[in-house]
Amino acid sequence: MTTAWQFYFITLLTYSGVNIIAAWALNLQYGLGGILNFAFIIFQAVGAYAAAVLTLGPAGGITTFQTYVGGAHLPWLLALVVATLAGGVLALLVGLVALRPKRTDYQGMVLLTVAIIAAVVVTDEKGWLNGASGLVGVPKPFNESLGLGLIEYGWFYVGVVAVAVVLVFIVIHLLTSSPWCRQVRAMREDPVAAEALGLNVPARRLQVFVIGGAIAAFSGALLVGYIGSWSPGAWGPGETFLLFVCIVVGGLGNNFGAAVGSVLVLTVLFNGLAYLPIFSYTTAAEALQLVLLGLIVIAFLWFKPRGLFPERRRRFAFPSAGPDRGTAVAVEEAR
Amino acid sequence: MIASESDPAGADRRVQPAAGILEVRDLHKDFGGVHALAGASFYVEQGTITGLIGPNGAGKSTLINLVSGFTPPGSGQVVYDGEDITGHSAHQIARLGLVRTFQLSSEFARLTVIENLLTAVPDQRGSTVLAALRGKRYWRRAEEESVARAREFLGRFGLTDVEDLYGAELSGGQKRLLEISRALMGRPRVLLLDEPFAGVNPTLAREVEDILRALRDEGMTIVLVEHEMGAIDRLCDTVVVMAAGTVLAEGSMAEIRENQEVVDAYLAG
Ligand SMILES: Nc1ncnc2c1ncn2[C@@H]1O[C@H](COP(=O)(O)OP(=O)(O)O)[C@@H](O)[C@H]1O
Ligand SMILES: [Mg+2]
């Protein structure tokens, strides 16, 4: 394989991993929790910015050409943890305000507004995160200690992302197969009835929102480690829309579906074409992609509203005869 | 009504002993200009079935909403088991054992029937984030117990065969049954049912009546809104007649029938 093609696959795989993680987080919030998080991308962004400034070092050193707050030289893993927590904290603050309306569509409108305001503020306040130009020169995780060539390092980072995907999957799987998630789905279906059964719906929504926000930030931190730069152009409200398309196509409420949807929509349709090393990607091609995307959304909403892999029906086994083998735990029906 | 001790405003937060497990004192609620409740008072004794009747717009649903914490009261008090629960949030009230159902079916449409029931188990192991992260091993035993208990209720309400159907896939009558059995999963002490027989066929309704009577005999307190006077007659120990946001009369069905005011206002119409 030529270097260009290797680089192409490294990029695709890294982006895929990041997008799968993000799609799982949004699926938890919207597919399972019913929260219309139209501000999703700002949580990925806060993770990316946090990981960037925490590894770039104090502003004004070698990077006098960019200004930002909170610069530090943290080890990457620590920066990753702090970035993830930052996403959770931001989600808590935003959620306390945006999730106040009882109706989820109102919540969605507030969240969209938050996303737009955040983009404007970060762009205009150049002292915070270097405004529209964004941050560049973010150190590559472990790069100095490894001393690998560009391509070798790329494959190494694919491995890092793969480990991250597995870790997030474990967390997501534990959460979504639990009684906790059953109550989350109940809240999605009918928050008023859930409340009548003794469920603290606002608190539960906030939990879902914070967990999703933290995972989104984690994905952002992984992403910035690969691309090395981050600016408002990377996190417009349209990016959130793309992730919604992923989970609608893949199947709301289904983790496997969310992963497949993000690979089909973002990896194949978007990045797959955008980074292809054999022809130059033009604005016309980009416009065509968007048209295609719109058609896909309409087609799915029309013909397959539950997506390729709909939420699974959970069945409960009957206790078997043996005295110690009673297993009435939900088995997901494969469909 | 007011106890003999002096009552400097706010100084004494103790609640006057309630006459029954549930007491409603002088509840008022306005919606804009509409006086949905205009001083409704009554009490409910433990282990009885109380029927709430009255013409449309009398304020029955509003009363249930206030008692269960879904609508903030204008003024007045709701006392449950000796505790003033006025203004408590709905989920807190439910956790105290005062559980309501809705006039319109409110099944969880994309949860299976048995999942609907399992949702209502209070403090189900594995229903917090940290417990969920501990994995299936941590909560599976408790889950099995809840599944077994849910199946008992499904059997009792004739829903065994539809255990794996989604809530949305049930008939109107089955949805009402699902709602009642779901409410029971939370082990309530008082059950508030808003028109539980609406949309249920008469045969099934009779079976549900039997179940409600059996629950009462086990010590549960039930308050139900119902329009069908036959059912009220068969089921209720006490009947509360509401009109225009107040309680017009209160007593046994026989007493109510003799009350000319009620007959004029409601029964005759
Ligand atoms: N949320 C609301 N907003 C405005 N008016 C309401 C609301 N809920 C009830 N009402 C009014 O309050 C009155 C009592 O209604 P309701 O309690 O539903 O009566 P019932 O259940 O006895 O038929 C009616 O006039 C109704 O229109
Ligand atoms: Mg009503």
mmCIF file with all atom_site columns, N, CA and C and ligand atoms in Angstrom, chain B residues 31 34 36 55-62, ligand 1:
data_model
loop_
_atom_site.group_PDB
_atom_site.id
_atom_site.type_symbol
_atom_site.label_atom_id
_atom_site.label_alt_id
_atom_site.label_comp_id
_atom_site.label_asym_id
_atom_site.label_entity_id
_atom_site.label_seq_id
_atom_site.pdbx_PDB_ins_code
_atom_site.Cartn_x
_atom_site.Cartn_y
_atom_site.Cartn_z
_atom_site.occupancy
_atom_site.B_iso_or_equiv
_atom_site.pdbx_formal_charge
_atom_site.auth_seq_id
_atom_site.auth_comp_id
_atom_site.auth_asym_id
_atom_site.auth_atom_id
_atom_site.pdbx_PDB_model_num
ATOM   1  N N   . PHE B 1 31 ? -57.764 27.795 37.112 1.00 0.00 ? 31 PHE B N   1
ATOM   2  C CA  . PHE B 1 31 ? -57.042 27.828 35.835 1.00 0.00 ? 31 PHE B CA  1
ATOM   3  C C   . PHE B 1 31 ? -57.521 29.082 35.129 1.00 0.00 ? 31 PHE B C   1
ATOM   4  N N   . VAL B 1 34 ? -61.177 29.876 35.531 1.00 0.00 ? 34 VAL B N   1
ATOM   5  C CA  . VAL B 1 34 ? -61.986 28.702 35.876 1.00 0.00 ? 34 VAL B CA  1
ATOM   6  C C   . VAL B 1 34 ? -61.655 28.211 37.281 1.00 0.00 ? 34 VAL B C   1
ATOM   7  N N   . ALA B 1 36 ? -61.536 25.381 39.029 1.00 0.00 ? 36 ALA B N   1
ATOM   8  C CA  . ALA B 1 36 ? -61.625 23.926 38.876 1.00 0.00 ? 36 ALA B CA  1
ATOM   9  C C   . ALA B 1 36 ? -61.900 23.271 40.219 1.00 0.00 ? 36 ALA B C   1
ATOM   10 N N   . PRO B 1 55 ? -70.430 15.411 37.488 1.00 0.00 ? 55 PRO B N   1
ATOM   11 C CA  . PRO B 1 55 ? -70.497 15.671 36.052 1.00 0.00 ? 55 PRO B CA  1
ATOM   12 C C   . PRO B 1 55 ? -69.139 16.072 35.484 1.00 0.00 ? 55 PRO B C   1
ATOM   13 N N   . ASN B 1 56 ? -69.014 16.011 34.195 1.00 0.00 ? 56 ASN B N   1
ATOM   14 C CA  . ASN B 1 56 ? -67.784 16.444 33.532 1.00 0.00 ? 56 ASN B CA  1
ATOM   15 C C   . ASN B 1 56 ? -67.456 17.872 33.927 1.00 0.00 ? 56 ASN B C   1
ATOM   16 N N   . GLY B 1 57 ? -66.198 18.109 34.230 1.00 0.00 ? 57 GLY B N   1
ATOM   17 C CA  . GLY B 1 57 ? -65.795 19.452 34.617 1.00 0.00 ? 57 GLY B CA  1
ATOM   18 C C   . GLY B 1 57 ? -65.978 19.728 36.092 1.00 0.00 ? 57 GLY B C   1
ATOM   19 N N   . ALA B 1 58 ? -66.396 18.722 36.845 1.00 0.00 ? 58 ALA B N   1
ATOM   20 C CA  . ALA B 1 58 ? -66.631 18.927 38.281 1.00 0.00 ? 58 ALA B CA  1
ATOM   21 C C   . ALA B 1 58 ? -65.331 19.146 39.045 1.00 0.00 ? 58 ALA B C   1
ATOM   22 N N   . GLY B 1 59 ? -64.230 18.707 38.463 1.00 0.00 ? 59 GLY B N   1
ATOM   23 C CA  . GLY B 1 59 ? -62.945 18.904 39.141 1.00 0.00 ? 59 GLY B CA  1
ATOM   24 C C   . GLY B 1 59 ? -62.326 17.616 39.649 1.00 0.00 ? 59 GLY B C   1
ATOM   25 N N   . LYS B 1 60 ? -62.859 16.483 39.215 1.00 0.00 ? 60 LYS B N   1
ATOM   26 C CA  . LYS B 1 60 ? -62.373 15.192 39.725 1.00 0.00 ? 60 LYS B CA  1
ATOM   27 C C   . LYS B 1 60 ? -60.917 14.948 39.313 1.00 0.00 ? 60 LYS B C   1
ATOM   28 N N   . SER B 1 61 ? -60.644 15.127 38.031 1.00 0.00 ? 61 SER B N   1
ATOM   29 C CA  . SER B 1 61 ? -59.267 14.893 37.570 1.00 0.00 ? 61 SER B CA  1
ATOM   30 C C   . SER B 1 61 ? -58.320 15.906 38.189 1.00 0.00 ? 61 SER B C   1
ATOM   31 N N   . THR B 1 62 ? -58.766 17.142 38.299 1.00 0.00 ? 62 THR B N   1
ATOM   32 C CA  . THR B 1 62 ? -57.924 18.170 38.922 1.00 0.00 ? 62 THR B CA  1
ATOM   33 C C   . THR B 1 62 ? -57.596 17.764 40.352 1.00 0.00 ? 62 THR B C   1
HETATM 34 N N1  . LIG C 2 .  ? -54.828 22.375 32.777 1.00 0.00 ? 1  LIG C N1  1
HETATM 35 C C1  . LIG C 2 .  ? -56.006 23.036 32.732 1.00 0.00 ? 1  LIG C C1  1
HETATM 36 N N2  . LIG C 2 .  ? -56.052 24.268 32.195 1.00 0.00 ? 1  LIG C N2  1
HETATM 37 C C2  . LIG C 2 .  ? -57.215 24.947 32.143 1.00 0.00 ? 1  LIG C C2  1
HETATM 38 N N3  . LIG C 2 .  ? -58.374 24.481 32.607 1.00 0.00 ? 1  LIG C N3  1
HETATM 39 C C3  . LIG C 2 .  ? -58.386 23.246 33.157 1.00 0.00 ? 1  LIG C C3  1
HETATM 40 C C4  . LIG C 2 .  ? -57.204 22.462 33.240 1.00 0.00 ? 1  LIG C C4  1
HETATM 41 N N4  . LIG C 2 .  ? -57.526 21.297 33.836 1.00 0.00 ? 1  LIG C N4  1
HETATM 42 C C5  . LIG C 2 .  ? -58.842 21.346 34.105 1.00 0.00 ? 1  LIG C C5  1
HETATM 43 N N5  . LIG C 2 .  ? -59.371 22.520 33.701 1.00 0.00 ? 1  LIG C N5  1
HETATM 44 C C6  . LIG C 2 .  ? -60.734 22.933 33.883 1.00 0.00 ? 1  LIG C C6  1
HETATM 45 O O1  . LIG C 2 .  ? -61.086 22.688 35.218 1.00 0.00 ? 1  LIG C O1  1
HETATM 46 C C7  . LIG C 2 .  ? -62.404 22.175 35.304 1.00 0.00 ? 1  LIG C C7  1
HETATM 47 C C8  . LIG C 2 .  ? -62.390 20.819 35.973 1.00 0.00 ? 1  LIG C C8  1
HETATM 48 O O2  . LIG C 2 .  ? -61.811 19.852 35.107 1.00 0.00 ? 1  LIG C O2  1
HETATM 49 P P1  . LIG C 2 .  ? -61.526 18.343 35.479 1.00 0.00 ? 1  LIG C P1  1
HETATM 50 O O3  . LIG C 2 .  ? -60.854 18.305 36.788 1.00 0.00 ? 1  LIG C O3  1
HETATM 51 O O4  . LIG C 2 .  ? -60.848 17.710 34.353 1.00 0.00 ? 1  LIG C O4  1
HETATM 52 O O5  . LIG C 2 .  ? -63.001 17.763 35.629 1.00 0.00 ? 1  LIG C O5  1
HETATM 53 P P2  . LIG C 2 .  ? -63.507 16.257 35.642 1.00 0.00 ? 1  LIG C P2  1
HETATM 54 O O6  . LIG C 2 .  ? -62.358 15.331 35.707 1.00 0.00 ? 1  LIG C O6  1
HETATM 55 O O7  . LIG C 2 .  ? -64.368 16.207 36.845 1.00 0.00 ? 1  LIG C O7  1
HETATM 56 O O8  . LIG C 2 .  ? -64.299 16.071 34.391 1.00 0.00 ? 1  LIG C O8  1
HETATM 57 C C9  . LIG C 2 .  ? -62.951 22.130 33.903 1.00 0.00 ? 1  LIG C C9  1
HETATM 58 O O9  . LIG C 2 .  ? -63.703 23.313 33.692 1.00 0.00 ? 1  LIG C O9  1
HETATM 59 C C10 . LIG C 2 .  ? -61.713 22.110 33.056 1.00 0.00 ? 1  LIG C C10 1
HETATM 60 O O10 . LIG C 2 .  ? -61.959 22.722 31.810 1.00 0.00 ? 1  LIG C O10 1
#
